[in-house]
XYZ file of C-alpha atoms in Angstrom:
406
model
C -5.581 -88.814 27.206
C -3.347 -86.850 24.870
C -6.072 -86.685 22.178
C -8.611 -85.320 24.639
C -6.112 -82.740 25.886
C -5.373 -81.648 22.312
C -9.077 -81.243 21.498
C -9.605 -79.335 24.750
C -6.671 -76.998 24.001
C -7.824 -76.242 20.464
C -11.411 -75.602 21.462
C -10.301 -73.247 24.221
C -8.432 -71.076 21.741
C -10.503 -68.059 20.765
C -9.815 -68.234 17.030
C -10.878 -71.878 16.831
C -14.077 -71.131 18.785
C -14.872 -68.239 16.483
C -14.347 -70.356 13.367
C -16.570 -73.086 14.763
C -19.278 -70.509 15.544
C -19.252 -69.223 11.943
C -19.248 -72.769 10.596
C -22.246 -73.698 12.724
C -24.165 -70.628 11.542
C -23.532 -71.665 7.926
C -25.052 -75.101 8.519
C -28.580 -73.734 8.076
C -28.139 -70.502 6.223
C -31.838 -69.875 5.706
C -32.550 -70.050 9.439
C -29.561 -67.836 10.219
C -30.669 -65.247 7.662
C -34.220 -65.240 9.041
C -32.912 -64.758 12.578
C -30.620 -61.918 11.550
C -33.521 -60.379 9.582
C -35.664 -60.389 12.728
C -32.882 -58.572 14.584
C -32.482 -56.066 11.733
C -36.207 -55.237 11.723
C -36.280 -54.819 15.508
C -33.216 -52.551 15.508
C -34.548 -50.471 12.601
C -37.752 -49.796 14.531
C -35.786 -49.102 17.727
C -33.578 -46.587 15.894
C -36.510 -44.845 14.210
C -38.613 -44.679 17.368
C -35.677 -43.255 19.308
C -35.021 -40.693 16.547
C -38.728 -39.794 16.519
C -39.051 -39.419 20.291
C -35.851 -37.360 20.506
C -36.909 -35.134 17.617
C -40.455 -34.575 18.853
C -39.249 -34.009 22.417
C -36.596 -31.482 21.382
C -39.146 -29.603 19.251
C -41.715 -29.445 22.050
C -39.129 -28.364 24.619
C -37.847 -25.664 22.264
C -41.361 -24.356 21.622
C -42.189 -24.623 25.320
C -39.146 -22.532 26.221
C -40.453 -19.741 24.017
C -43.457 -19.565 26.319
C -41.755 -20.116 29.680
C -38.179 -18.967 29.050
C -35.322 -20.857 30.688
C -36.456 -19.297 33.982
C -39.871 -17.865 34.808
C -40.596 -15.578 37.757
C -44.181 -14.937 38.813
C -46.200 -14.084 41.903
C -46.416 -16.889 44.451
C -50.113 -17.539 43.723
C -49.721 -17.394 39.919
C -50.385 -21.085 39.264
C -53.684 -20.900 41.175
C -54.873 -17.881 39.199
C -53.290 -18.525 35.813
C -56.141 -20.586 34.345
C -58.651 -17.940 35.351
C -56.414 -15.316 33.687
C -56.563 -13.307 36.899
C -54.134 -10.417 36.390
C -54.197 -9.540 40.094
C -51.457 -12.166 40.435
C -48.562 -9.971 39.287
C -45.081 -8.735 40.174
C -43.160 -5.474 39.919
C -41.448 -5.149 36.548
C -38.738 -2.767 37.805
C -37.936 -4.691 40.988
C -37.703 -7.974 39.113
C -35.270 -6.440 36.642
C -33.092 -5.318 39.541
C -33.249 -8.775 41.106
C -32.038 -10.443 37.894
C -29.535 -7.817 36.697
C -26.524 -10.093 37.268
C -27.960 -12.944 35.175
C -26.758 -12.976 31.579
C -29.489 -13.386 28.981
C -32.582 -11.852 27.382
C -35.209 -10.747 29.892
C -38.782 -9.867 29.009
C -41.953 -9.053 30.880
C -45.337 -10.294 29.694
C -48.959 -9.848 30.658
C -51.454 -12.557 29.740
C -55.141 -11.704 30.039
C -58.583 -12.752 28.884
C -60.870 -10.450 26.906
C -63.774 -9.970 24.526
C -62.984 -8.483 21.125
C -65.693 -6.516 19.313
C -65.935 -5.453 15.680
C -69.137 -4.091 14.190
C -71.880 -6.402 15.479
C -69.602 -9.377 16.118
C -67.707 -10.372 19.268
C -65.302 -13.169 20.156
C -63.510 -14.398 23.259
C -59.772 -13.899 22.862
C -56.552 -14.394 24.790
C -54.397 -11.263 24.901
C -50.673 -10.806 25.458
C -48.845 -7.637 26.351
C -45.285 -8.034 25.099
C -41.992 -6.180 24.715
C -40.141 -5.520 21.465
C -37.616 -8.277 22.276
C -40.388 -10.862 21.940
C -40.365 -10.395 18.154
C -37.329 -12.670 17.832
C -38.077 -14.897 20.832
C -41.556 -15.925 19.657
C -40.424 -15.918 16.035
C -43.066 -13.555 14.686
C -41.140 -13.035 11.451
C -42.319 -16.390 10.090
C -45.856 -16.110 11.494
C -46.892 -12.633 10.317
C -48.684 -13.406 7.038
C -50.277 -10.027 6.408
C -49.350 -6.492 7.477
C -46.537 -5.898 9.960
C -45.488 -6.308 13.583
C -46.227 -3.778 16.319
C -44.542 -0.383 16.307
C -43.629 0.053 19.974
C -43.273 3.799 19.555
C -46.983 4.055 18.773
C -49.970 3.428 21.030
C -53.005 1.196 20.551
C -51.722 -1.053 17.780
C -52.703 -4.715 17.687
C -51.804 -7.848 15.726
C -54.489 -10.522 15.525
C -54.496 -14.288 14.964
C -56.028 -15.819 11.856
C -59.030 -17.372 13.647
C -60.011 -14.063 15.206
C -59.556 -12.377 11.846
C -61.870 -14.866 10.127
C -64.478 -14.898 12.903
C -64.780 -11.127 13.030
C -64.165 -10.464 9.332
C -61.213 -8.161 9.981
C -58.880 -6.465 7.533
C -55.812 -4.291 7.959
C -56.578 -0.831 9.301
C -59.808 -1.885 11.066
C -60.394 -0.653 14.596
C -61.410 -3.266 17.156
C -62.613 -2.830 20.715
C -61.038 -4.970 23.426
C -63.029 -5.367 26.640
C -61.279 -6.824 29.654
C -61.160 -6.813 33.435
C -58.391 -4.859 35.178
C -56.361 -6.243 38.048
C -58.841 -4.530 40.395
C -61.783 -6.341 38.729
C -63.203 -3.245 37.035
C -64.264 -3.478 33.385
C -62.397 -1.389 30.844
C -62.482 -1.173 27.026
C -60.039 0.373 24.553
C -59.911 0.647 20.770
C -56.926 -0.705 18.811
C -55.891 -0.401 15.177
C -55.179 -3.725 13.421
C -51.711 -3.541 11.806
C -51.017 -7.226 11.178
C -52.319 -10.779 11.125
C -50.452 -13.957 12.058
C -51.029 -17.676 11.572
C -49.265 -20.101 13.930
C -49.055 -23.876 13.618
C -51.103 -24.346 16.779
C -54.602 -23.292 15.750
C -55.547 -22.351 19.328
C -52.908 -19.620 19.302
C -54.617 -18.137 16.262
C -57.394 -17.040 18.644
C -54.950 -14.721 20.402
C -53.778 -11.161 19.880
C -50.745 -9.119 20.885
C -50.387 -5.531 22.028
C -47.415 -3.674 23.488
C -46.593 -4.232 27.139
C -47.011 -0.495 27.741
C -50.565 -0.566 26.328
C -51.405 -3.693 28.342
C -50.217 -2.051 31.581
C -52.422 0.957 30.902
C -55.432 -1.093 29.782
C -55.324 -3.422 32.797
C -54.422 -0.723 35.323
C -51.094 -2.498 35.967
C -48.529 0.295 35.996
C -45.047 -1.269 36.219
C -46.600 -4.710 36.827
C -46.372 -7.933 34.780
C -47.860 -11.382 35.242
C -44.665 -13.133 34.097
C -40.977 -12.242 33.896
C -38.968 -14.555 31.642
C -35.222 -15.078 31.352
C -33.676 -16.649 28.239
C -30.185 -17.548 29.401
C -27.093 -16.898 27.293
C -25.633 -20.010 28.928
C -28.417 -22.590 29.423
C -25.944 -24.856 31.246
C -26.028 -22.376 34.138
C -29.747 -22.960 34.702
C -29.447 -24.750 38.035
C -26.932 -22.260 39.434
C -29.188 -19.306 38.608
C -32.277 -21.083 39.898
C -30.592 -21.748 43.246
C -29.854 -18.032 43.612
C -33.295 -16.783 42.539
C -35.254 -19.305 44.603
C -33.754 -17.857 47.766
C -36.097 -14.899 47.281
C -39.404 -16.154 48.670
C -41.401 -13.227 47.268
C -41.466 -14.926 43.870
C -42.438 -18.274 42.427
C -39.314 -19.140 40.427
C -39.421 -22.101 38.048
C -37.065 -23.570 35.472
C -38.348 -24.435 31.999
C -38.498 -28.126 32.954
C -40.921 -27.369 35.806
C -43.492 -25.449 33.772
C -46.563 -26.998 32.126
C -46.007 -29.576 29.418
C -42.231 -29.266 29.733
C -42.397 -30.700 33.254
C -44.167 -33.774 31.910
C -41.821 -34.171 28.963
C -38.611 -33.896 30.984
C -39.723 -36.824 33.139
C -41.491 -38.980 30.559
C -39.148 -38.777 27.557
C -36.229 -40.776 29.089
C -38.670 -43.506 30.175
C -40.330 -43.592 26.740
C -36.978 -43.938 25.005
C -35.924 -46.805 27.276
C -39.232 -48.660 26.873
C -39.359 -48.353 23.069
C -35.753 -49.423 22.494
C -35.991 -52.396 24.847
C -39.446 -53.454 23.561
C -38.421 -53.663 19.903
C -35.064 -55.209 20.767
C -36.737 -57.910 22.868
C -38.996 -58.721 19.916
C -35.855 -59.313 17.894
C -34.439 -61.378 20.775
C -37.421 -63.747 20.604
C -36.240 -64.788 17.149
C -32.776 -65.602 18.471
C -34.235 -67.583 21.378
C -36.306 -69.762 19.053
C -33.368 -70.303 16.722
C -30.936 -71.205 19.489
C -33.407 -73.614 21.105
C -33.775 -75.417 17.781
C -30.006 -75.453 17.243
C -29.351 -76.874 20.721
C -32.010 -79.537 20.226
C -30.560 -80.582 16.839
C -27.005 -80.670 18.182
C -27.575 -82.707 21.334
C -25.481 -85.559 19.912
C -22.653 -83.150 19.083
C -22.818 -81.640 22.583
C -22.585 -85.146 24.045
C -19.470 -85.907 21.994
C -17.820 -82.660 23.095
C -18.585 -83.451 26.738
C -17.211 -86.978 26.294
C -13.995 -85.454 24.977
C -13.700 -83.502 28.221
C -14.967 -80.080 27.110
C -16.529 -78.249 30.019
C -20.088 -76.953 29.903
C -18.810 -73.385 30.212
C -16.825 -73.793 26.969
C -19.791 -75.274 25.129
C -21.896 -72.387 26.403
C -19.242 -69.971 25.156
C -19.516 -71.471 21.674
C -23.281 -70.926 21.552
C -22.967 -67.414 22.986
C -20.495 -66.608 20.216
C -23.034 -67.767 17.632
C -25.799 -65.652 19.175
C -23.449 -62.707 19.588
C -22.336 -62.864 15.948
C -25.958 -62.794 14.777
C -26.609 -59.915 17.178
C -23.631 -57.882 15.908
C -24.483 -58.451 12.237
C -28.211 -57.800 12.711
C -27.724 -54.746 14.939
C -25.117 -53.220 12.619
C -27.369 -53.636 9.589
C -30.333 -52.362 11.599
C -28.701 -49.107 12.741
C -27.268 -48.576 9.239
C -30.689 -48.784 7.596
C -32.536 -47.089 10.477
C -29.886 -44.365 10.764
C -30.104 -43.629 7.026
C -33.881 -43.229 7.243
C -33.576 -41.090 10.388
C -30.986 -38.854 8.691
C -33.304 -38.325 5.717
C -36.240 -37.321 7.921
C -33.992 -35.172 10.123
C -33.588 -32.983 7.035
C -36.989 -33.346 5.351
C -39.226 -33.740 8.391
C -42.566 -35.540 8.615
C -45.724 -33.465 8.220
C -48.452 -34.734 10.549
C -51.025 -32.288 9.226
C -53.376 -31.244 12.007
C -52.618 -34.114 14.404
C -50.441 -32.035 16.756
C -51.877 -28.591 16.115
C -54.318 -28.694 19.025
C -52.005 -30.350 21.546
C -51.595 -27.281 23.721
C -53.301 -23.939 24.078
C -50.146 -22.040 24.936
C -47.482 -23.903 23.003
C -46.940 -23.438 19.298
C -46.559 -27.152 18.525
C -45.383 -27.614 14.945
C -47.083 -30.083 12.625
C -43.729 -31.003 10.997
C -41.530 -33.226 13.161
C -37.819 -33.537 12.390
C -36.247 -36.786 13.527
C -33.106 -36.628 15.621
C -29.920 -37.923 14.023
C -27.187 -38.308 16.629
C -24.783 -40.852 18.088
C -27.396 -41.708 20.739
C -29.921 -43.123 18.255
C -27.221 -45.371 16.790
C -25.321 -46.428 19.904
C -28.240 -47.396 22.162
C -29.982 -49.759 19.688
C -26.623 -51.285 18.688
C -25.671 -52.093 22.281
C -29.214 -53.185 23.147
C -29.318 -55.529 20.135
C -26.013 -57.213 21.000
C -26.783 -57.518 24.719
C -30.294 -58.893 24.143
C -28.891 -61.391 21.614
C -26.427 -62.714 24.183
C -28.991 -62.813 26.994
C -31.617 -64.646 24.911
C -28.956 -67.139 23.787
C -28.096 -67.865 27.415
C -31.783 -68.317 28.217
C -32.130 -70.880 25.407
C -28.911 -72.822 25.995
C -28.392 -72.991 29.770
C -31.397 -75.267 30.526
C -30.295 -77.691 27.799
C -26.774 -77.938 29.190
C -28.200 -78.522 32.691
C -25.539 -76.373 34.336
């Protein structure tokens, strides 16, 4: 009939459908507000978790790179001998420099070794590092030296010591300590060093370490022109893969990118999965609220649905009306959620969150900070927003389709 055709035409117009969707949401304002509130809470948590994971991941990768560089070259058996601190797994410092001369970036050699440190009648196990002058900026010693000064690389037998070693041995500036270690040929050798500085890092395990010049370490360990690790800090990190492809052609070395070394290898694979799981999990929780609401709405409006069908309105159009209602709640809730969550994330991206000692012992070789700065970027806003809207629409379909018996 003409009346049925007129009703059908009006309902198929987008503006009429949208007005009907808003009108239906106003029917039970309390229920609509509660549903939107559930979405807001879910999106706030999704935004904050994403900001947290991004911030913590970026911090750990940054600190990890200070240990591994963008690219690390070692002897082929280094991984097998690294935990035993076996310095016989080493490479030529000069030859490695020649090999990497065309790569743009900072390049440093390091020697890591185990030792016993003696002072008066006390002794302590300690992890030693032989480093170059360039490592002052790379490791960030300026903010960690809390007493004395850094090494003078023009002088021999100077040492800077971590706070734990200082406290255990009762050291003070100017004291002379004896460092006993095993050379690369497994002979025992001891040398005396003058303490010129003390440092305190966020990771308490690193405060059991000490640093000497690379030249002194080579002499002490009988490793003339040899290092255990050669690190490259690229000027252009985006060229990582290109440089790795070139260096890995030389089979005399074990060449690894930062994302293949230690904790970084785990983080580079786990972080994207963690972000996906957290965002979806909290968004689905919000979607449960929409599902319950839409099921109740459909049940209460069965008579109205019957009238619309009797007037000739197709099931697909009725479904569209309900999807609009769910989508509107999703848009409003998600927008409010990312606004509130984004504001909180921005605040903590500047102030940071101090976890005290929770993260300080996470890794022996990585200076994991106890203050985490949340990430504030388009990613932490866009992903939860899209996830909230999509989940709202999907959960609405789940609630409505069975009732319409399509």
